Short mmCIF file of C-alpha atoms in Angstrom, two decimals:
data_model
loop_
_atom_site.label_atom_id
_atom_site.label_comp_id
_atom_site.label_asym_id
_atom_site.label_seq_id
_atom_site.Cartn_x
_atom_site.Cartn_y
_atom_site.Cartn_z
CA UNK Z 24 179.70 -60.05 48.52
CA UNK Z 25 177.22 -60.85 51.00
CA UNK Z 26 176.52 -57.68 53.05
CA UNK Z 27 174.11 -57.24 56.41
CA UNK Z 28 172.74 -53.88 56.54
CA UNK Z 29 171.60 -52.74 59.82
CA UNK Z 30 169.45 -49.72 59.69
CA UNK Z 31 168.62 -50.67 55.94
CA UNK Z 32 165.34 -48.53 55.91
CA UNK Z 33 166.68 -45.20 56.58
CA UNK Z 34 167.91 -42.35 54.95
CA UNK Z 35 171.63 -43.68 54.54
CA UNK Z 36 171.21 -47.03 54.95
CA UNK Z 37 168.29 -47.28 51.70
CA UNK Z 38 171.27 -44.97 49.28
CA UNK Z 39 173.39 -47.74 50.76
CA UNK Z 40 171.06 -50.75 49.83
CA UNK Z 41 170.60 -48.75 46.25
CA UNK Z 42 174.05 -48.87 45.35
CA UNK Z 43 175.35 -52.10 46.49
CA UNK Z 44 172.72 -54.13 45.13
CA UNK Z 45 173.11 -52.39 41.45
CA UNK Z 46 177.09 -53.63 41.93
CA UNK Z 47 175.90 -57.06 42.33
CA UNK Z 48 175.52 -57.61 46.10
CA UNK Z 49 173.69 -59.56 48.23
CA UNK Z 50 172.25 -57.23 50.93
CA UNK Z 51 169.99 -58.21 53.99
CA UNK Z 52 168.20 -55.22 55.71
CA UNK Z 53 167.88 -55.59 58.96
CA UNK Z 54 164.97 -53.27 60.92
CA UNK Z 55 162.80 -53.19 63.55
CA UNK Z 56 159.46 -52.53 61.37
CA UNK Z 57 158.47 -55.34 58.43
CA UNK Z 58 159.09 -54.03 54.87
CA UNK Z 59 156.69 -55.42 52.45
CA UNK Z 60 159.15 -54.35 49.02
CA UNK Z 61 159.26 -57.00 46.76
CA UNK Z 62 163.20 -58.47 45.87
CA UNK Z 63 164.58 -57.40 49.24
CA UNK Z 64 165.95 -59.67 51.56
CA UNK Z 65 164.58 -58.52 54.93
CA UNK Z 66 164.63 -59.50 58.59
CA UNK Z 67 162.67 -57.93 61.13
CA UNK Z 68 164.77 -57.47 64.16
CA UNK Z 69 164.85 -55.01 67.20
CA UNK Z 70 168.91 -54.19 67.83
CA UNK Z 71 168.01 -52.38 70.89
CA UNK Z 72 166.22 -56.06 72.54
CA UNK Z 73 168.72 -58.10 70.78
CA UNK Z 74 171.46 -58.10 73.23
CA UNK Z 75 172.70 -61.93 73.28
CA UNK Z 76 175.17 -62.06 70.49
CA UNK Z 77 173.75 -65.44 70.25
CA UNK Z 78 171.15 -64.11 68.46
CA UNK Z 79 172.91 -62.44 65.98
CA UNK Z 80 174.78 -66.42 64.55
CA UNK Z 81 171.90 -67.31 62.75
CA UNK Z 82 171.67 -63.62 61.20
CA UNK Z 83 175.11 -64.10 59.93
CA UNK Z 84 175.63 -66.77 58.85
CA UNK Z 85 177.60 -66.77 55.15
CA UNK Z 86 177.68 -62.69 56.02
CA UNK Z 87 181.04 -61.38 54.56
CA UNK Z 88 180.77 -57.73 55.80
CA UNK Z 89 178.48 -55.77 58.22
CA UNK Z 90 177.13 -52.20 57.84
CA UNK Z 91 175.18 -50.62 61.22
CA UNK Z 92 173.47 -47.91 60.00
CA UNK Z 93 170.96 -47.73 62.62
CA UNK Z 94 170.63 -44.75 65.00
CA UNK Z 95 168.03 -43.89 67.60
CA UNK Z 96 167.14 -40.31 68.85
CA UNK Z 97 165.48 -38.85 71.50
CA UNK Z 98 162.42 -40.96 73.10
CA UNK Z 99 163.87 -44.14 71.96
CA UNK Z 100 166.42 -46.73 73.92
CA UNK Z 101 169.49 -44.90 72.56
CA UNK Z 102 171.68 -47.45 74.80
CA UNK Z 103 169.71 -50.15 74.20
CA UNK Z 104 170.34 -49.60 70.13
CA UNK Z 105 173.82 -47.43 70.17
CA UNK Z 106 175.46 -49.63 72.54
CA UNK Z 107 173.91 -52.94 74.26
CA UNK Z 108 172.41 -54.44 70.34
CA UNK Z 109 175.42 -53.17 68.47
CA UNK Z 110 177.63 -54.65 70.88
CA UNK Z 111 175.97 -58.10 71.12
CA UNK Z 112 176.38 -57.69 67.05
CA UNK Z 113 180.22 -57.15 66.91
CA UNK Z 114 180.48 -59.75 69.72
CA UNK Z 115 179.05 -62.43 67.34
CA UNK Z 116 180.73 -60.93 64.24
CA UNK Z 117 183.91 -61.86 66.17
CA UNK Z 118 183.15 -65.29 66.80
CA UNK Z 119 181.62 -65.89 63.69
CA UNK Z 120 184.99 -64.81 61.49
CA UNK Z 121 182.76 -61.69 60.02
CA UNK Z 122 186.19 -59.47 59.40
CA UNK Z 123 184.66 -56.34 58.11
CA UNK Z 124 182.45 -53.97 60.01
CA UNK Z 125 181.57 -50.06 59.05
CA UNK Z 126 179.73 -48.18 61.89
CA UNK Z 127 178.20 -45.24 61.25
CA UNK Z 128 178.08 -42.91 64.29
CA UNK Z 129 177.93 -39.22 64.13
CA UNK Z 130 180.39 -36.54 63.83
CA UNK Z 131 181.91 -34.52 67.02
CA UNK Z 132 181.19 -37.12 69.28
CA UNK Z 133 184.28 -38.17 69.94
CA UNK Z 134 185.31 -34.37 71.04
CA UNK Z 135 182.09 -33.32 72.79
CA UNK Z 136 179.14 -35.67 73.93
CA UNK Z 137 175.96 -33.09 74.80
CA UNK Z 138 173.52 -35.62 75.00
CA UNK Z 139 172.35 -38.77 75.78
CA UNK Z 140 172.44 -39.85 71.71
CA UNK Z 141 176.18 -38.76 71.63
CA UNK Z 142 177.40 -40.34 74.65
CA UNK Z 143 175.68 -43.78 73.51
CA UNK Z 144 177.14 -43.33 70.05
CA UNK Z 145 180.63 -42.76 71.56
CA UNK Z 146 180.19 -45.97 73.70
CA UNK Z 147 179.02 -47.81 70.44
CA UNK Z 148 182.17 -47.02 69.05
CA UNK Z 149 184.15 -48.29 71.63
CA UNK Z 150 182.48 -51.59 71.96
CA UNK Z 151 183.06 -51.55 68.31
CA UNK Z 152 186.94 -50.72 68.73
CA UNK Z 153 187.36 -53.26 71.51
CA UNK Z 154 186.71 -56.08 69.10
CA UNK Z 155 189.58 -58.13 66.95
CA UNK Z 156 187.69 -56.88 63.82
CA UNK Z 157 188.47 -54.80 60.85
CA UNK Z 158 186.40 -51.79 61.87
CA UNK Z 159 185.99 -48.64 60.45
CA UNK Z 160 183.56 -46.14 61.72
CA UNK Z 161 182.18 -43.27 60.44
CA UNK Z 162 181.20 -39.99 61.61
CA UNK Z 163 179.09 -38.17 59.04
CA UNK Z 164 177.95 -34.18 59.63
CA UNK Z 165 174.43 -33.25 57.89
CA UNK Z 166 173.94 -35.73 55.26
CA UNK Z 167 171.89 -33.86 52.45
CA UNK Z 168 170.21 -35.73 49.23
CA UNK Z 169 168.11 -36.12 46.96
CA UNK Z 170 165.57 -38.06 49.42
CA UNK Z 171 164.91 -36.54 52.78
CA UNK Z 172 164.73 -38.19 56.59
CA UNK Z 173 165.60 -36.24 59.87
CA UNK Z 174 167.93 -33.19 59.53
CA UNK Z 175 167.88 -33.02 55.97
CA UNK Z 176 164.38 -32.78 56.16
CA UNK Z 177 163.95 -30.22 58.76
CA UNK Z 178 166.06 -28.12 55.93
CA UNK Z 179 164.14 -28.35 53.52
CA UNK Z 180 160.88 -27.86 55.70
CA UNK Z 181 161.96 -24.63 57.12
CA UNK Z 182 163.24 -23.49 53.36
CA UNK Z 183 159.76 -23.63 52.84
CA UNK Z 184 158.58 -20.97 55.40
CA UNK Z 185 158.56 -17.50 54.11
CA UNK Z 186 159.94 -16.39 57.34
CA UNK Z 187 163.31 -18.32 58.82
CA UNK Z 188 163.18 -18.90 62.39
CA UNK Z 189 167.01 -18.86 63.03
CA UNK Z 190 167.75 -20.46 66.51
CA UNK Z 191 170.34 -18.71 69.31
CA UNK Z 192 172.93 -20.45 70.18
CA UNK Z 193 173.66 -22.73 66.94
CA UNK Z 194 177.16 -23.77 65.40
CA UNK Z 195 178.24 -24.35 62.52
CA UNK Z 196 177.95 -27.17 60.15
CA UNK Z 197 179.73 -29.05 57.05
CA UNK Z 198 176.74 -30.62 55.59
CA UNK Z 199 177.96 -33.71 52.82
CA UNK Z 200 176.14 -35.06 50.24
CA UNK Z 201 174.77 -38.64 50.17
CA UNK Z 202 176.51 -39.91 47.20
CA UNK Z 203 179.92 -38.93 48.63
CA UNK Z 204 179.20 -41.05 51.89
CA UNK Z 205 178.14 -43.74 49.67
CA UNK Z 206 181.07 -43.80 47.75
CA UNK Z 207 183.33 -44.25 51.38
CA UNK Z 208 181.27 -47.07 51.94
CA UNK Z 209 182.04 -48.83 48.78
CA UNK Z 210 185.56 -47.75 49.46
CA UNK Z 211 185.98 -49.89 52.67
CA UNK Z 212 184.10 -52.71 51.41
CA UNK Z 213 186.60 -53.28 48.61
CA UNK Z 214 189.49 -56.14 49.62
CA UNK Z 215 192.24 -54.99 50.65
CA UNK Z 216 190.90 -51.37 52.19
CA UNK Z 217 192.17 -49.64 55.00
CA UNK Z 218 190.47 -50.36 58.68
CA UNK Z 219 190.54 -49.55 62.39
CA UNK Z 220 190.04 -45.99 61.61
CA UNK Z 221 187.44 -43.49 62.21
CA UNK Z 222 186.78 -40.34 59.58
CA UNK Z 223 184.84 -37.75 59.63
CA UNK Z 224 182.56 -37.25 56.96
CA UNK Z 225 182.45 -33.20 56.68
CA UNK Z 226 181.85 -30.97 53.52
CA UNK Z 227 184.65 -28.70 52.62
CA UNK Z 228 182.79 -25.53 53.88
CA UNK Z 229 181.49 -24.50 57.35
CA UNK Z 230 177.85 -22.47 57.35
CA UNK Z 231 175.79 -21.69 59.33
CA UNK Z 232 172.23 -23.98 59.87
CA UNK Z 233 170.24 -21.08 58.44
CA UNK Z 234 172.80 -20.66 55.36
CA UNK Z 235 172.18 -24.16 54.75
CA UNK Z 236 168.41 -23.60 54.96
CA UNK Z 237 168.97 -20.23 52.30
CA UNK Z 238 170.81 -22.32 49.67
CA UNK Z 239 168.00 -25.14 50.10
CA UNK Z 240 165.28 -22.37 49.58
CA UNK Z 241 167.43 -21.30 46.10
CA UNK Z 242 167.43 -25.01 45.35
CA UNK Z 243 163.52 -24.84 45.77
CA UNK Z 244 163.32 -21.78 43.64
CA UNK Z 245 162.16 -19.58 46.26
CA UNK Z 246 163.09 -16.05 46.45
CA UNK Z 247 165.15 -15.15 49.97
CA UNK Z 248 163.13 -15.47 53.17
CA UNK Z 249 163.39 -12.96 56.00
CA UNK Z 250 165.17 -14.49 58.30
CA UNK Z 251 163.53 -14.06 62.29
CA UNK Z 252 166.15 -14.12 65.11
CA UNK Z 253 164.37 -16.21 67.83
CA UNK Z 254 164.84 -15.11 71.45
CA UNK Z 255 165.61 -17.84 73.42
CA UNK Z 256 162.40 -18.61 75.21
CA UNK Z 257 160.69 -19.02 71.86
CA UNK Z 258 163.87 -21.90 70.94
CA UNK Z 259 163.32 -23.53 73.61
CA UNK Z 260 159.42 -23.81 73.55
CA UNK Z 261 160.19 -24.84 70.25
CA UNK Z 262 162.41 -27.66 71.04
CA UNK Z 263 160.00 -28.69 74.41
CA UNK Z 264 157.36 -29.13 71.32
CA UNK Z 265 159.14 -31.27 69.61
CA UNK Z 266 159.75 -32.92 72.90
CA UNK Z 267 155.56 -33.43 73.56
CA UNK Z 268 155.08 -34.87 70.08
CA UNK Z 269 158.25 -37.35 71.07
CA UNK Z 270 156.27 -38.59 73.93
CA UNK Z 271 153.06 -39.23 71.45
CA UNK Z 272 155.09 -40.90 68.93
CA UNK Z 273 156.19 -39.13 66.24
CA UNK Z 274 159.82 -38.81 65.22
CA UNK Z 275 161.15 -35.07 64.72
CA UNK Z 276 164.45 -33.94 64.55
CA UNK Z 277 163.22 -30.65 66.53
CA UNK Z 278 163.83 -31.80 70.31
CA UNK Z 279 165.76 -30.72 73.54
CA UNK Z 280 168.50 -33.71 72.16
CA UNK Z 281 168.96 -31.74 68.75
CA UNK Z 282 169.08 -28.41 70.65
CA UNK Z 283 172.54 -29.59 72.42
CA UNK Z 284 173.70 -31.18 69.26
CA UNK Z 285 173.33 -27.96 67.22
CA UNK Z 286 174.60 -25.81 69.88
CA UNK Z 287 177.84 -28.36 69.44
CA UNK Z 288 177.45 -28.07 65.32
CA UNK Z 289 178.18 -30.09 63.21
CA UNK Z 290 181.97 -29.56 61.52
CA UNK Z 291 184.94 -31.87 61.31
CA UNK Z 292 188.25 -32.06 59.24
CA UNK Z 293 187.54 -33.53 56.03
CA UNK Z 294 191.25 -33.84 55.06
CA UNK Z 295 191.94 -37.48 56.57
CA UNK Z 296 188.72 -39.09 54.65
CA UNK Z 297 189.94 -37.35 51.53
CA UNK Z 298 193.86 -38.38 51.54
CA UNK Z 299 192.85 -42.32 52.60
CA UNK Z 300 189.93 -42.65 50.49
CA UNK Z 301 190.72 -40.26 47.19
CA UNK Z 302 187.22 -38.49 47.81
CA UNK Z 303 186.95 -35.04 47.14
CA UNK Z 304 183.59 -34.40 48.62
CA UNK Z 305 181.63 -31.33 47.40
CA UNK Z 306 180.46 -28.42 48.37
CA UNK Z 307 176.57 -27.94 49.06
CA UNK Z 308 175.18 -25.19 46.10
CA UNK Z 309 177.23 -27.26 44.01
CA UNK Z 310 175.34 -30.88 44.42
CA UNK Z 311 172.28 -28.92 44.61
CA UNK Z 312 173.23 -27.48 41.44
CA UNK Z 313 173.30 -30.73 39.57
CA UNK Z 314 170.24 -31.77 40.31
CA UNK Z 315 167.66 -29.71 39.70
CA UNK Z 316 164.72 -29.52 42.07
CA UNK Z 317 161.23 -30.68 40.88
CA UNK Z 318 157.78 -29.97 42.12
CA UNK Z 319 157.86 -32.96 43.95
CA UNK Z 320 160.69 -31.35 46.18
CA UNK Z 321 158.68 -28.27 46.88
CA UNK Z 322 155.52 -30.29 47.62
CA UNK Z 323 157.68 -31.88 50.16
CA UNK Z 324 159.13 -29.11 51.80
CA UNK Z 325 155.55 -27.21 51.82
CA UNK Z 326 154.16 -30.60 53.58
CA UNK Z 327 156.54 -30.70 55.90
CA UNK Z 328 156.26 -27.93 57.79
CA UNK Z 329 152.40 -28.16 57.45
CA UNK Z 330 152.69 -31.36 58.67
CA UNK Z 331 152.45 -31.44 62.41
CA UNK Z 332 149.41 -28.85 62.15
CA UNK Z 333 147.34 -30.12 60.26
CA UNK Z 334 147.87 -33.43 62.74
CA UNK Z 335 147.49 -31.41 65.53
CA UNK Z 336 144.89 -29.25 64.79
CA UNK Z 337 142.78 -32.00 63.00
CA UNK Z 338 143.32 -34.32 66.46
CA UNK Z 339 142.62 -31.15 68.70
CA UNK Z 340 139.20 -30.37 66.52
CA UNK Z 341 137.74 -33.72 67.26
CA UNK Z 342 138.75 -33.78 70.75
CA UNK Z 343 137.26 -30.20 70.86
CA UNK Z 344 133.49 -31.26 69.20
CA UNK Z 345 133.62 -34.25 71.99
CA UNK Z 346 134.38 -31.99 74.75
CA UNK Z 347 131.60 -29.36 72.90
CA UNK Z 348 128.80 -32.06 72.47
CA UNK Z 349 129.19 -33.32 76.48
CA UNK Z 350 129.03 -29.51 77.34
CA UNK Z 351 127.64 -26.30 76.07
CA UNK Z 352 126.20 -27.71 72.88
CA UNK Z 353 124.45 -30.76 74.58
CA UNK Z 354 120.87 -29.30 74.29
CA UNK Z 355 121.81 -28.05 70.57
CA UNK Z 356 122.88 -31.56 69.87
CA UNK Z 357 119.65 -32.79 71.73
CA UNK Z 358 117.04 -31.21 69.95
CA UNK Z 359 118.16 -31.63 66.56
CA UNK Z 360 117.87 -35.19 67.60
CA UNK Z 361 114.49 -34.79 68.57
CA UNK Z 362 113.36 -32.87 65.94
CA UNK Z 363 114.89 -36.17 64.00
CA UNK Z 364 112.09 -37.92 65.80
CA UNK Z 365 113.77 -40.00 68.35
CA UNK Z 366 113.10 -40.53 71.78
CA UNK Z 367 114.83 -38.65 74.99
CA UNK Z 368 116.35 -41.52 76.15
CA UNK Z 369 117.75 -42.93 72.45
CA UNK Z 370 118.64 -39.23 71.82
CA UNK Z 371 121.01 -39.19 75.13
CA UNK Z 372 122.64 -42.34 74.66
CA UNK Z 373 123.17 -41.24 70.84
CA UNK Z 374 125.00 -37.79 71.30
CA UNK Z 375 127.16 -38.98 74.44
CA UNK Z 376 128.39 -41.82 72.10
CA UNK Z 377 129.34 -39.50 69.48
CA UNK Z 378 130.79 -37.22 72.01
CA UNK Z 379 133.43 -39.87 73.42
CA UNK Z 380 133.03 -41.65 70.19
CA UNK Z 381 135.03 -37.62 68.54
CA UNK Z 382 137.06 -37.48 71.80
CA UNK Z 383 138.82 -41.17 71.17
CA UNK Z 384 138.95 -40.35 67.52
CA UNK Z 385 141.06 -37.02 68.60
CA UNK Z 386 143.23 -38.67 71.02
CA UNK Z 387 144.33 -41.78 68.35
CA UNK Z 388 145.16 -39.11 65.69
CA UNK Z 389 147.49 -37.33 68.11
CA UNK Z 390 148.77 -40.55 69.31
CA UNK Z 391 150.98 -42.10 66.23
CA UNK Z 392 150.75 -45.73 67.04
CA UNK Z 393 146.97 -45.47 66.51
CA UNK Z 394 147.45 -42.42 64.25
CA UNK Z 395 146.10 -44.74 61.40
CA UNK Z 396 143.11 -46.02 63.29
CA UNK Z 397 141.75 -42.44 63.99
CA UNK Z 398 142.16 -41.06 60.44
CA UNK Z 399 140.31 -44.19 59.49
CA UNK Z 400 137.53 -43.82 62.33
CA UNK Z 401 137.38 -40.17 61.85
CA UNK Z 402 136.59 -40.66 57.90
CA UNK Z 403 133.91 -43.03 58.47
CA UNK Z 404 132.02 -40.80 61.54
CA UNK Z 405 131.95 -37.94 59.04
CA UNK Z 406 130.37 -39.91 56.71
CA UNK Z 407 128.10 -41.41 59.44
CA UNK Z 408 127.26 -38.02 60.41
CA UNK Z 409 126.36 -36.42 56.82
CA UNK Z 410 124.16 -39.21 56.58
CA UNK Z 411 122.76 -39.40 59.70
CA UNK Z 412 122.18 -35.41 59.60
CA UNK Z 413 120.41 -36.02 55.93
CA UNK Z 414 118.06 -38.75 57.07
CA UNK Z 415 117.26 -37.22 60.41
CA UNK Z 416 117.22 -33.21 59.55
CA UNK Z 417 117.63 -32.85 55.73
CA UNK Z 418 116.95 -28.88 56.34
CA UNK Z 419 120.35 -28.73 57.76
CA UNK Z 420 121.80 -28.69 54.19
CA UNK Z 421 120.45 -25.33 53.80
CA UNK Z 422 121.34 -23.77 57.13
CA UNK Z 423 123.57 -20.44 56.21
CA UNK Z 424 126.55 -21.67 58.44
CA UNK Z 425 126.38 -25.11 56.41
CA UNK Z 426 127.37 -27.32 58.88
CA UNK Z 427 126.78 -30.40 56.76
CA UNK Z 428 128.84 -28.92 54.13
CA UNK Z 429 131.14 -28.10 56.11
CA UNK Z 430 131.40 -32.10 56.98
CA UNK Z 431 133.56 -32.34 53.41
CA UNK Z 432 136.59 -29.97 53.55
CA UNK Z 433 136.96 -32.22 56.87
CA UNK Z 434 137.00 -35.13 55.14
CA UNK Z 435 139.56 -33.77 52.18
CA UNK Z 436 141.78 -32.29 55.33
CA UNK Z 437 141.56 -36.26 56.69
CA UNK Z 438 142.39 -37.72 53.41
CA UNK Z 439 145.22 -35.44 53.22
CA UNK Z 440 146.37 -36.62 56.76
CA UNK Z 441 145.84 -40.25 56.01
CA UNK Z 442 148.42 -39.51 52.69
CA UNK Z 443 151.40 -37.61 54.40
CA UNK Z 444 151.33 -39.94 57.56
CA UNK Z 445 154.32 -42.19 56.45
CA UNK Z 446 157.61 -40.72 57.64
CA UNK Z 447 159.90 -42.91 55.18
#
């Protein structure tokens, strides 16, 4: 079978790609970011600018089923991907005979859309359910794996924390394990399975978010964390954070979007997938349970929720030694300079370079797109500066406060940056 994935590169979608092309099938991932991963079939595509379904033939062509995987959170064009894309997608699946189509959407939001990313993914599944195909959508709760993306993520980060932040105002969820939603997929794609129909994808037990987090801290071999009941300012300044680091770029499921989800939760009846499908999905200690966690876990969830400091603290320290260097430590910065032997005029035009030179460094690092750039600049300026500081006052080495050794735990903290920058 010859199967477009939409979405191919994420958490689902990638267990998705896994198993269907160790049955035998042809898969093309379909993404809006190149993969370079040799043997996959990929095609770089934007489904929230591809709204003509005319350009969706050429995709399709000798396609026998279609899986749209693809979801878009806060800060990105949640219409543009949930509903105007997808829709130009079943549009040309319709003229182009492509019977079989499996949406994946997300559970509840067919009882209660919160926010702007449940409303669109309700509309998606209506433009889906208008169309003469064999649809079948799917509306998973907390998908939890072995890998990690988004919410399941976020889990395992704040298992990490010695102290649990439990948020006000949060419902319960059925979180279901990867493999099970997996195994629905290959369900539907067999001939002769059932469609039209929409399932939730639920666990059989309801928990809370922070007994989720407890079982994932177990998992991780932690002993129990005290757990911090968060008044409600504190949530929400929480969630506005997440909000800010949106606007620069970076995707995290901690926003104002994922506050009104998990005041809705995340729980659904799990009895309809298991009579039409034969699943009996499992409960959460028990997946966990059969696969142990290894030290590459823990790393994980330790990074994680070290993460956004050490990005924001590195980017605020270089934007801080700009704003220092055009300010209160200008004549510091001056006379070492001179005492370097150069000129007034060379000496000014050398420190106010450096000064904007930390400030732009600063700004890329907090700014994702260019978040690459800046760790890149910001290695080679600390290298400039150790050797400009040797050549030009070698008697700083021995300065008490050691600020040229102090040039190399910066550069380790930037390495470290430049390694946990990929989010998938």
């Amino acid at each position: 079978m010859r199967v477009l994935l939409v979405g191919g590169t994420g958490l689902v979608g990638s267990a998705i790609y896994a198993r269907l092309s160790a049955d035998g099938h042809e898969c093309i991932l379909v993404s809006r970011h190149a993969v370079t991963i040799p043997g996959r079939h990929h095609i770089t595509l934007d489904l929230a600018r591809t709204t003509d379904s005319s350009e969706w033939k050429g995709v399709l062509a000798g396609v026998d089923a279609v899986i749209n995987a693809a979801g878009a959170l806060q800060g990105q064009d949640m219409q543009g991907v949930h509903v105007a894309g997808s829709g130009a997608l079943y549009a040309a699946c319709e003229s182009m005979g492509v019977r079989r189509v499996i949406l994946f959407s997300a559970i509840g939001v067919d009882r209660d859309a919160r926010s702007d990313f449940s409303r669109s993914k309700r509309e998606g599944e209506a433009a889906l359910m208008a169309r003469d195909l064999d649809w079948i959508v799917l509306r998973p709760s907390v998908v939890v794996g072995r890998p990690a993306y988004g919410g399941s993520a976020l889990l395992r980060g704040l298992a990490a924390l010695p102290i649990l932040p439990v948020m006000p105002d949060t419902a319960a969820i059925q979180p279901v394990h990867l493999d099970d939603v997996v195994e629905t997929v290959v369900f539907f794609l067999q001939p002769g399975a059932p469609s039209r129909v929409a399932l939730d994808l639920a666990g059989p037990e309801r928990i809370a978010f922070s007994d989720a987090v407890a079982l994932l801290r177990a998992w991780l071999r932690w002993r129990p964390a005290h757990r911090l009941n968060l008044p409600a300012w504190a949530a929400s300044a929480a969630y506005r954070a997440g909000d800010v680091a949106q606007m620069l770029g970076w995707r995290t499921p901690v926003n104002t979007t994922a506050q009104a989800e998990m005041r809705r939760g995340a729980t659904g009846d799990p009895e309809p997938w298991r009579q039409m499908t034969g699943m009996r999905p499992r409960e959460l200690a028990v997946a966990l349970a059969r696969e142990p966690a290894s030290v590459q876990e823990r790393w994980f969830a330790r990074l994680y929720a070290l993460k956004p400091l050490i990005f924001g603290v590195f980017g605020l320290f270089w934007i801080s030694t700009g704003i220092i260097s055009l300010g209160p430590g200008w004549d510091i910065g001056m006379s070492l300079l001179r005492e370097g032997g150069l000129q007034e005029r060379f000496a000014a035009v050398t420190v106010t370079a450096g000064a904007l030179a930390d400030l732009v460094i600063g700004l890329s690092i907090l700014w994702r797109p260019l978040s690459r750039y800046g760790l890149w600049a910001a290695l080679i300026i600390s290298l400039t500066y150790a050797l400009i500081g040797t050549v030009l006052v070698p008697r700083l080495w021995a300065d008490p406060l050691g600020p040229m050794l102090k040039i190399w735990p910066v550069i380790m903290l930037n390495l470290v940056a430049m390694a946990i920058r990929e989010d998938r």
